[in-house]
Coordinates of C-alpha atoms and ligand atoms in Angstrom, one line a residue:
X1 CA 57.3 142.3 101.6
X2 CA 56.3 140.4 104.9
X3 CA 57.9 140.2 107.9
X4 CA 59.0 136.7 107.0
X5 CA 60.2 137.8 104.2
X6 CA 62.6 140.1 106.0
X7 CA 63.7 137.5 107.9
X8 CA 64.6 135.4 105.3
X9 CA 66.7 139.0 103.9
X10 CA 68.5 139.8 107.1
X11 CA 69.5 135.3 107.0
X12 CA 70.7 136.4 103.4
X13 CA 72.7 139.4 104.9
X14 CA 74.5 137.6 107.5
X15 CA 76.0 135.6 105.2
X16 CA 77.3 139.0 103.1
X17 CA 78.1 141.4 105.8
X18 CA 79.7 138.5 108.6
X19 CA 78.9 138.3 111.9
X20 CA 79.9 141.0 113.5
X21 CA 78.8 144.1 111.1
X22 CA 75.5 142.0 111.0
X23 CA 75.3 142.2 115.0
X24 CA 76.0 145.3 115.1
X25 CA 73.8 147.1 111.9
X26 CA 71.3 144.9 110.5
X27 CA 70.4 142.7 113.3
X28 CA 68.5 146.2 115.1
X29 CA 67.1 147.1 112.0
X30 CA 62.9 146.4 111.8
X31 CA 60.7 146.6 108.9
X32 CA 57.8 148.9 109.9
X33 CA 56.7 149.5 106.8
X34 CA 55.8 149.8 103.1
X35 CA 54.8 152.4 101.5
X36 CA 53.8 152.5 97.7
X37 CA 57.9 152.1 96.5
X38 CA 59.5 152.6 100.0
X39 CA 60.2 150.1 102.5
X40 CA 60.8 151.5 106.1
X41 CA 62.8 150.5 109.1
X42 CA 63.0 151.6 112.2
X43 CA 66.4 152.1 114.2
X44 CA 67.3 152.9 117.4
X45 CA 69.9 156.4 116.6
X46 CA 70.1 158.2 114.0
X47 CA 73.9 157.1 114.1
X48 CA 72.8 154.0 113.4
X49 CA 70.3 154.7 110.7
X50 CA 72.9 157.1 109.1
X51 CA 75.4 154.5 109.2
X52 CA 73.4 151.9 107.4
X53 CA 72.1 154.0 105.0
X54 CA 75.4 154.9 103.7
X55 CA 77.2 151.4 104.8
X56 CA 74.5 149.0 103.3
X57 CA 72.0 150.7 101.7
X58 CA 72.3 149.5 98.6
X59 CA 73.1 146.1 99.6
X60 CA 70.0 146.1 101.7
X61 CA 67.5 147.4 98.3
X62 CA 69.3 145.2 96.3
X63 CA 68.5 142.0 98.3
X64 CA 65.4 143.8 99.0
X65 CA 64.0 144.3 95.6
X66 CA 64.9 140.8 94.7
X67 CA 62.5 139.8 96.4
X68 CA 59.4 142.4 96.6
X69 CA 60.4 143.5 93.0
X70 CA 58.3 146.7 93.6
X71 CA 60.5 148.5 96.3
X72 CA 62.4 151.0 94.7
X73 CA 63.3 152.8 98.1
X74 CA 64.3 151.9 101.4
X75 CA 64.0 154.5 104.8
X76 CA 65.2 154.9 107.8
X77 CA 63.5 156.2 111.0
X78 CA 64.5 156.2 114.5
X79 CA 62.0 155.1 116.9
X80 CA 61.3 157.1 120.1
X81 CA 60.0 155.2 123.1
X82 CA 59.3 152.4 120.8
X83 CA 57.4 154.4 118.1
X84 CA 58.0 155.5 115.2
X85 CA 58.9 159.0 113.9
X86 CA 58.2 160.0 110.8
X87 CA 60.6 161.7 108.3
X88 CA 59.5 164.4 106.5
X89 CA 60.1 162.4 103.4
X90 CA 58.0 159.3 103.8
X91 CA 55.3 158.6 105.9
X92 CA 54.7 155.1 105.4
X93 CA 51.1 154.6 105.2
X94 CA 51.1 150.9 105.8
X95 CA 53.0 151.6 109.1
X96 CA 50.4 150.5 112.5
X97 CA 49.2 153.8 113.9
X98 CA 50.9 155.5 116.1
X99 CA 50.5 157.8 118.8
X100 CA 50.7 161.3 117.9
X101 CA 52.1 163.3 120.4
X102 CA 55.1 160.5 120.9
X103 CA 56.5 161.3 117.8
X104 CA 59.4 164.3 116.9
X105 CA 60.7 163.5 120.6
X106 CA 64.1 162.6 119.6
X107 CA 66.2 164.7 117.2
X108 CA 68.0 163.4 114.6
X109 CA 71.2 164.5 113.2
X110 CA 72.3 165.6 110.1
X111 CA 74.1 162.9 108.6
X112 CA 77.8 162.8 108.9
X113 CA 80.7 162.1 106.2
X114 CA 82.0 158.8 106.4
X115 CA 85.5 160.7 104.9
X116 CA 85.7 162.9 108.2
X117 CA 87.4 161.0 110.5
X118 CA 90.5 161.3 112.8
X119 CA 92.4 158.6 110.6
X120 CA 91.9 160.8 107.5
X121 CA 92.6 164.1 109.4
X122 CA 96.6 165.2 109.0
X123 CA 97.9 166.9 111.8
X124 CA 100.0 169.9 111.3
X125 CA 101.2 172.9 113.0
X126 CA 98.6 175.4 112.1
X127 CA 95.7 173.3 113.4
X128 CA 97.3 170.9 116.3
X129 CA 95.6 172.5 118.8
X130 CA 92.2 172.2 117.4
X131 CA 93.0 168.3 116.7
X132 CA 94.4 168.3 120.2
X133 CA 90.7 169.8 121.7
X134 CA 88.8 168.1 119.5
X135 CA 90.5 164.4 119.9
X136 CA 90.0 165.7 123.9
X137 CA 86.3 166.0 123.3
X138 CA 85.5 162.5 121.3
X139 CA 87.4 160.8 124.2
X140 CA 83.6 161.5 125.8
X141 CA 85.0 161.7 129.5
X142 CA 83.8 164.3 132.1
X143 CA 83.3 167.4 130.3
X144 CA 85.8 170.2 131.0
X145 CA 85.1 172.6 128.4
X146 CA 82.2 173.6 127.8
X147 CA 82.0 175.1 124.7
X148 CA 84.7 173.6 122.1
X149 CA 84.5 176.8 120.1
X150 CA 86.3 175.5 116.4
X151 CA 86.5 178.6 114.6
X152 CA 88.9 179.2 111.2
X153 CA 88.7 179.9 107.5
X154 CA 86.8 178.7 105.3
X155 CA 88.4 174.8 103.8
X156 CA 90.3 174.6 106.9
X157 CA 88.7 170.9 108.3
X158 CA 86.1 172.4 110.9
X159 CA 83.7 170.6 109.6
X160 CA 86.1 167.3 108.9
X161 CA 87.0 167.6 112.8
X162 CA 83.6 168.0 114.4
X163 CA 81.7 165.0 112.2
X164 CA 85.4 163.0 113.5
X165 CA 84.1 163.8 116.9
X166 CA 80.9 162.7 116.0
X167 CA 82.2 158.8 114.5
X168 CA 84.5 158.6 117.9
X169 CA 81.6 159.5 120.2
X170 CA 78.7 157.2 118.6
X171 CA 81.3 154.8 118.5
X172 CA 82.3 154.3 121.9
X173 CA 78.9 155.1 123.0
X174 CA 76.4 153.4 120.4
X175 CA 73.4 154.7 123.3
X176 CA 74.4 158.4 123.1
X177 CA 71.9 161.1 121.3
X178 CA 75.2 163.1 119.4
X179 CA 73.3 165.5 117.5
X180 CA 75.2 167.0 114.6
X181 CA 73.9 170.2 112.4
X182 CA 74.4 173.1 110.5
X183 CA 73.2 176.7 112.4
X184 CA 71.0 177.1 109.2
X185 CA 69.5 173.6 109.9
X186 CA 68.6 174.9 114.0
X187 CA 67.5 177.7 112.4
X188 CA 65.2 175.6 110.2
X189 CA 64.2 173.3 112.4
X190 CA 63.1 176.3 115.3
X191 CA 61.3 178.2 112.2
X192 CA 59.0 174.6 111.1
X193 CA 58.8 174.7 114.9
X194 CA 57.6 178.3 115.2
X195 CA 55.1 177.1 112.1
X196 CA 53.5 174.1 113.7
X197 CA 52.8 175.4 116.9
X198 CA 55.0 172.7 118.6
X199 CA 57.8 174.6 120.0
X200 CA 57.4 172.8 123.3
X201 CA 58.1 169.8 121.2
X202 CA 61.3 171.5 120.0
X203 CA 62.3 172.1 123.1
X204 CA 62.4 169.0 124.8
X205 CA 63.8 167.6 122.1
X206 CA 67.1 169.7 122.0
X207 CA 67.1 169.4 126.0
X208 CA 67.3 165.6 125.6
X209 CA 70.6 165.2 123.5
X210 CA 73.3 164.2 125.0
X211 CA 75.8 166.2 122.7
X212 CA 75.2 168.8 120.7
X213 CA 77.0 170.4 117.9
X214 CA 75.9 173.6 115.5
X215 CA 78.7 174.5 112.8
X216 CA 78.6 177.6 111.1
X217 CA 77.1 179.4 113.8
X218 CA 77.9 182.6 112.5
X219 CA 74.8 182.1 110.2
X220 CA 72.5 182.7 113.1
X221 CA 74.1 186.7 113.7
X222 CA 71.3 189.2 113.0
X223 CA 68.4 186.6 113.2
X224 CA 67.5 187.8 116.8
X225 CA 64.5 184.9 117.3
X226 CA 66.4 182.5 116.2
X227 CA 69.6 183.6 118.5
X228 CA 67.3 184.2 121.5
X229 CA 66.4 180.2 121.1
X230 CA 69.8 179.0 120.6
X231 CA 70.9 180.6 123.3
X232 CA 68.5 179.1 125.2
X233 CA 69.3 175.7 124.1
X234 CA 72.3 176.6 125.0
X235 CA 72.2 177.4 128.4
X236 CA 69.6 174.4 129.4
X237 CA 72.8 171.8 127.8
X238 CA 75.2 173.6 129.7
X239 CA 73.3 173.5 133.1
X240 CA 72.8 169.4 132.5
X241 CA 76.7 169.2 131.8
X242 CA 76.2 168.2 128.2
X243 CA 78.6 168.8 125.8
X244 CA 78.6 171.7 123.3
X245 CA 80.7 172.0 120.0
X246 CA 79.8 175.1 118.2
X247 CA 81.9 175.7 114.9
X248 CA 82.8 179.5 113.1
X249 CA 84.1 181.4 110.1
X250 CA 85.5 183.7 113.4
X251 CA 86.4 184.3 116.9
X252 CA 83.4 184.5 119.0
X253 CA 84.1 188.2 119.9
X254 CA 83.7 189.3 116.3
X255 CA 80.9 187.6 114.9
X256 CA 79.0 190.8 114.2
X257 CA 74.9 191.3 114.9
X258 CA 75.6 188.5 117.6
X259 CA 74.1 188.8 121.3
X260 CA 76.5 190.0 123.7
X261 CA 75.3 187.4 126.3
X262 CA 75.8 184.9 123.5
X263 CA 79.5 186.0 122.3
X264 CA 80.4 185.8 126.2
X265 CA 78.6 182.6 126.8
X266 CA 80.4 181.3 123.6
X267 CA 83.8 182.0 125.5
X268 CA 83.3 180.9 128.2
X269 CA 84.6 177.3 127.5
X270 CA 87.7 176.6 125.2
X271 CA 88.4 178.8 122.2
X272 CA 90.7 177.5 119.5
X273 CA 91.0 178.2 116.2
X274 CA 92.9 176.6 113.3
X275 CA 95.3 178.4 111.3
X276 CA 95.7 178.5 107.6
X277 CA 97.9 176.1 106.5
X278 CA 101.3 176.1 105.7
X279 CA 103.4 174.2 103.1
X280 CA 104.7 171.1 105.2
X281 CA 100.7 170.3 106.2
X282 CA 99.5 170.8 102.7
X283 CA 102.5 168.5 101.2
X284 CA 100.9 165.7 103.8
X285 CA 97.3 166.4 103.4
X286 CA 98.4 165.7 99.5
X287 CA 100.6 162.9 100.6
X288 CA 97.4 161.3 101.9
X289 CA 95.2 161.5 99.5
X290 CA 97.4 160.0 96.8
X291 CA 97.5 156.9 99.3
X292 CA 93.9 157.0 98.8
X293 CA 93.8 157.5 95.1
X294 CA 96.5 154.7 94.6
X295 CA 93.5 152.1 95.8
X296 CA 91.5 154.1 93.1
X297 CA 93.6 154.4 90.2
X298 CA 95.9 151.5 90.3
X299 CA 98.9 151.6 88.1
X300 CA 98.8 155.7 87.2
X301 CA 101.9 157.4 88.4
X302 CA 102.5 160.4 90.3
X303 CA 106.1 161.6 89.3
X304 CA 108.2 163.4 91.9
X305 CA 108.1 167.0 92.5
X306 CA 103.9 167.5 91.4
X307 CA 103.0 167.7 95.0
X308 CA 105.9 169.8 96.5
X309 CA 104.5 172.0 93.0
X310 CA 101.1 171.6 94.3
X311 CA 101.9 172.3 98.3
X312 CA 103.6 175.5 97.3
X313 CA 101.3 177.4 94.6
X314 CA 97.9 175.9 95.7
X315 CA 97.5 177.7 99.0
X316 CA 94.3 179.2 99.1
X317 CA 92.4 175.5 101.0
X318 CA 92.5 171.9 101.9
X319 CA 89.2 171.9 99.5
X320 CA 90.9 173.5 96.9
X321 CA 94.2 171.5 97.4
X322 CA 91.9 168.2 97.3
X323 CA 90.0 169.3 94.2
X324 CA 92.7 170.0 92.6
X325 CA 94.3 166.6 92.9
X326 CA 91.4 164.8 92.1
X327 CA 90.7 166.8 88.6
X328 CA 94.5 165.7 88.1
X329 CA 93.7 162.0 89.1
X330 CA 90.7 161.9 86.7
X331 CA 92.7 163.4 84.0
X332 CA 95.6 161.4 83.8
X333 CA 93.3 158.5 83.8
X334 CA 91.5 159.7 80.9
X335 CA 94.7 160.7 79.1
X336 CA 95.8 157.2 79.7
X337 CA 99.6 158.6 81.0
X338 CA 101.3 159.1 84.3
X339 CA 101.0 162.6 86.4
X340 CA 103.4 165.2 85.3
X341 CA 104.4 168.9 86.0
X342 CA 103.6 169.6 83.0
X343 CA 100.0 167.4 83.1
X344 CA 99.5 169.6 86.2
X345 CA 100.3 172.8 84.9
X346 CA 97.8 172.7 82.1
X347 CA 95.2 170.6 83.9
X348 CA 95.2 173.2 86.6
X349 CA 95.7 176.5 84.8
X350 CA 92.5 178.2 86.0
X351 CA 93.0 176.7 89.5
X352 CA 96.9 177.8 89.7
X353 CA 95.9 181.2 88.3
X354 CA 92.9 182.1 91.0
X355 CA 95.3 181.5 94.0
X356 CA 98.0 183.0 92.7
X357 CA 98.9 185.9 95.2
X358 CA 96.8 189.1 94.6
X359 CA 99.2 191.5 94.2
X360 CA 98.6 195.3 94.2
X361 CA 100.1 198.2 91.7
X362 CA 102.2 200.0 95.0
X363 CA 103.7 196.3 95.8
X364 CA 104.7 196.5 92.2
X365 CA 106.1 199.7 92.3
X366 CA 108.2 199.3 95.5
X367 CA 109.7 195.9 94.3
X368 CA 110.6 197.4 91.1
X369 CA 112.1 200.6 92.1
X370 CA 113.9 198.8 94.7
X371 CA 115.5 196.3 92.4
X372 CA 116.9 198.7 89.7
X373 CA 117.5 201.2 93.4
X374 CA 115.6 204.2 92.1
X375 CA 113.4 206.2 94.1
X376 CA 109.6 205.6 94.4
X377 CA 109.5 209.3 93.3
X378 CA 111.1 208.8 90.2
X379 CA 109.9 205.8 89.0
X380 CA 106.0 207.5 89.2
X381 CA 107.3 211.1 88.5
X382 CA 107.7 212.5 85.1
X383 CA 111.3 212.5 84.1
X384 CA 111.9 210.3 81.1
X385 CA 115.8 209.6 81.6
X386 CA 116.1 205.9 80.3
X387 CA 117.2 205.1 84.0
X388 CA 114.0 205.8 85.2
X389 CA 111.7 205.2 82.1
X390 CA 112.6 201.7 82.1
X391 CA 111.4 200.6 85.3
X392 CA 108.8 202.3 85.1
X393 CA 108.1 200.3 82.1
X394 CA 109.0 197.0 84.0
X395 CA 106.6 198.2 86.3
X396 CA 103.7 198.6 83.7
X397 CA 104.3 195.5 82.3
X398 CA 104.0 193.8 85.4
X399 CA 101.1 195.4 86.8
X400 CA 99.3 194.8 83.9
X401 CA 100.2 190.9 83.8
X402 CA 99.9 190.2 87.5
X403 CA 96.8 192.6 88.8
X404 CA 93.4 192.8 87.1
X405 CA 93.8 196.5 86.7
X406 CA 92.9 198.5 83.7
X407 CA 95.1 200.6 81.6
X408 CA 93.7 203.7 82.3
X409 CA 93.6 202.5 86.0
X410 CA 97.6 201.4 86.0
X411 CA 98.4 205.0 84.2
X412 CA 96.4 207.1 86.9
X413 CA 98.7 205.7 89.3
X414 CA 101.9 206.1 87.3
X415 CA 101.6 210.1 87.8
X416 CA 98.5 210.5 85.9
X417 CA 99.8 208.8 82.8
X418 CA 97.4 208.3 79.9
X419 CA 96.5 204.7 78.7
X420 CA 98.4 204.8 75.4
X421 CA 101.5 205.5 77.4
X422 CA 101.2 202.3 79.6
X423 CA 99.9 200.7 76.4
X424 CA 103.4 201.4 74.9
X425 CA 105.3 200.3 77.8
X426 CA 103.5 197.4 78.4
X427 CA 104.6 196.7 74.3
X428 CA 108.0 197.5 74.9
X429 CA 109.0 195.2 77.4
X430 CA 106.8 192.0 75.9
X431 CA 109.5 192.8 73.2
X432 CA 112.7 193.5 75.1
X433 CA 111.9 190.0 77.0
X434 CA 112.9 188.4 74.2
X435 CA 116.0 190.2 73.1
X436 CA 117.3 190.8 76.2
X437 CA 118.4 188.4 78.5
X438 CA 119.1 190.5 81.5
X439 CA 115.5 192.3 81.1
X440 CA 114.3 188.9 81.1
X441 CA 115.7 187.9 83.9
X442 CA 114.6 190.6 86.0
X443 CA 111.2 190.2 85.3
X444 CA 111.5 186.5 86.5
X445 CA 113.0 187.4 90.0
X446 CA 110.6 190.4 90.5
X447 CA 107.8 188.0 89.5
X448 CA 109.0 185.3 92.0
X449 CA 109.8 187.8 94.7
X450 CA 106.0 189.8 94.1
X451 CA 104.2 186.2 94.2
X452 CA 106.4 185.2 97.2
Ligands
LIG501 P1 85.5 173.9 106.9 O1 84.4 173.3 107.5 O2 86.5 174.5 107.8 O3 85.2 174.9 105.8 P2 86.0 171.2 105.9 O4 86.1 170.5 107.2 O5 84.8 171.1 105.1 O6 86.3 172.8 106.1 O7 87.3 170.8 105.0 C1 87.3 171.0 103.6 C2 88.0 169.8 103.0 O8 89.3 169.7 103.3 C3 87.4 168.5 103.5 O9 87.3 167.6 102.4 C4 88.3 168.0 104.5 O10 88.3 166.6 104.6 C5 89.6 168.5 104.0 N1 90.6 168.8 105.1 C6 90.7 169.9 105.8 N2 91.7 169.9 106.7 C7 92.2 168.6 106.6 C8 93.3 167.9 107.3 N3 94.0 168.5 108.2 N4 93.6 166.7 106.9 C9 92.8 166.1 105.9 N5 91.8 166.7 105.2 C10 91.5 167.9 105.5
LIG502 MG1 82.3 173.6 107.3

């Protein structure tokens, strides 16, 4: 493909994309390039490369390939100083020679999730303050916090709320460096570093972003090289008033086999952490997504009462939740029928079971011996009056159906009671259930009140 060629591509674009998306993405992008199947362009960020890759790349290999039939591939690069860095991927040999030591001088992010925005994020109680921080952040003014320290459970949207930060900031600020990666990829990067003898490299180009983020930086504890140089980094952002977003599984103060100086320097800017969530945010995060999946799956219906089912016994996390409702999305449009309970119930089974609420055999025992008011004493002692030798049954039963103990495991902590024993009891009441309604019946409210 010639450069006229390309010309003649990006004439052809304008027409698809429209004015404006063609200003803003294809116009800056120039052919640099070809490489056996790979055509490469230069871009200015590695927003904007990112962003077109994901945006128009295959509308840009499509128009691409109908004309130099033997590109297979397209690349992007971002060029430093006007030249050209190359990607460890490709290294277009057609590309005009460059100078060496200008290239790997600016650092490109990791790319970002085009889902992960502040539109898609739903904004609940157990994580306002961490929208609040973060939406305080993207606004890109003077910086007032230095760290945002995002730190919560795993599922939980720290991820989804630091690439948000990332859109809003590239967005109002197409010129700014926002750098975006995992601990494990600073790690990675520092170690290829360490390899090539071009640390100084590495270190200018960390000192030259304008806004740095590392999630998961509980990853780095107990690598003490690694560590030393992120702190580093660290400090030489700090003193040039660039802003930091650092992402954990944890507080800063208990990430173990982490620096002292780097657990205070961590806190020394805004902590905030986001809670797990509770039923009214997962009933909107669910409430959301079907908005997304009705674009998706026109025409399948979602009867009442599957989400409010979902909200309440999915509550382990948002990925979870999410996966769950898209397994239920593909199904029923397999199946061919609308989104039931029942749909749900069976399409979910393993899912539903797994976050189900880990009880334990003394939880078991106190519920039961409080619900037929016997004492805890009696219902694991040996005295075999029916009084007591039927909630201890109960008890069997239901440790055996609701914790992944074994027999001989349940009877050891029924007084030392042999396997057989539990065996039987476990027997008896799988029969009473069904000839006796009020047995029944208490094993559904102690069920309900154990799962809770
Ligand atoms: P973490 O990084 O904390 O482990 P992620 O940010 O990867 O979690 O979130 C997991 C999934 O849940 C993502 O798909 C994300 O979009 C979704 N998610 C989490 N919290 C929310 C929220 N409040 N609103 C919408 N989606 C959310
Ligand atoms: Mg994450």
């Amino acid at each position: 493909m010639t450069q006229d060629q390309w010309g003649q591509i990006k004439q052809d674009l304008l027409k698809t994309v429209g004015k404006n998306n063609y200003t803003n993405w294809i116009e800056p992008l120039e052919l640099c390039g070809i490489a056996d199947d790979t055509a490469t362009f230069s871009v200015p960020t590695s927003f904007l490369g990112n962003y077109v890759s994901q945006n128009f790349g295959d509308l840009i290999l499509y128009k691409v390939s109908g004309l130099a039939p033997t590109i297979r591939r397209i690349d992007f690069q971002v060029a430093a100083n006007s030249t050209i860095k190359p990607s460890a991927q490709t290294r277009p040999t057609a590309a005009p020679a460059r100078p060496k030591q200008a290239t790997d001088t600016v650092l490109t992010s990791a790319p970002l999730d085009d889902r992960f925005t502040f539109d898609s994020f739903v904004v609940g109680k157990p994580n306002e303050l961490a929208h609040a921080a973060a939406k305080r952040v993207a606004e890109g003014g003077p910086v007032t916090f230095n760290p945002l320290f995002l730190y919560g459970g795993v599922g939980l949207g720290k991820t989804h709320l630091m690439h948000a930060i990332a859109w809003e900031l590239q967005s109002r600020g197409p010129a700014l460096n926002v750098v975006y990666l995992s601990a494990e990829q600073f790690m990675y990067r520092f170690v290829q570093a360490l390899r090539d003898r071009r640390m100084m490299d590495f270190k200018e180009m960390f000192r030259s972003v304008d806004v740095l983020m590392v999630d998961d930086v509980q990853f780095i504890a107990g690598k003490d090289s690694t560590q030393e140089e992120f702190f580093h980094t660290f400090n030489a952002l700090v003193d040039q008033n660039k802003q930091i977003i650092i992402s954990a599984d944890r507080a800063p103060g208990e990430i173990e086999n982490l620096e002292e100086r780097i657990k205070s320097r961590l806190q020394c800017g805004l902590v905030v952490d986001l809670h797990p969530t509770d039923y009214e945010l997962r009933l909107g995060i669910l409430q959301s997504k079907v908005d997304v999946f009705a674009n998706q799956y026109p025409g399948l219906q979602i009867n009442d009462g599957v989400l409010e089912f979902l909200a309440h016994r999915i509550s382990s996390n948002v990925r979870v939740l999410e996966g769950a409702l898209t397994r239920l999305y593909a199904f029923a449009s397999l199946v061919g029928h609308e989104i039931s309970l029942e749909l749900a119930q069976d399409c979910l089974a393993d899912i539903l079971r797994a976050s189900e609420r880990k009880v334990s055999i003394e939880e078991i025992q106190r519920q039961v011996s409080e619900h037929y008011n016997i004492r805890l004493s009696d219902m694991i002692g040996p005295k075999r009056v029916r009084s007591f030798a039927r909630p201890r049954q109960v008890a069997m039963y239901l440790c055996k159906q609701m914790t992944s103990r074994s027999l001989p495991e349940i009877g050891r902590r029924f007084g030392g009671r042999d396997h057989t024993t539990v065996m039987h009891g476990v027997r008896r009441i799988e029969e009473l259930r069904n000839q006796d309604d009020q047995i029944a019946e208490d094993i559904e409210i102690l069920r309900r009140t154990l799962q809770g």
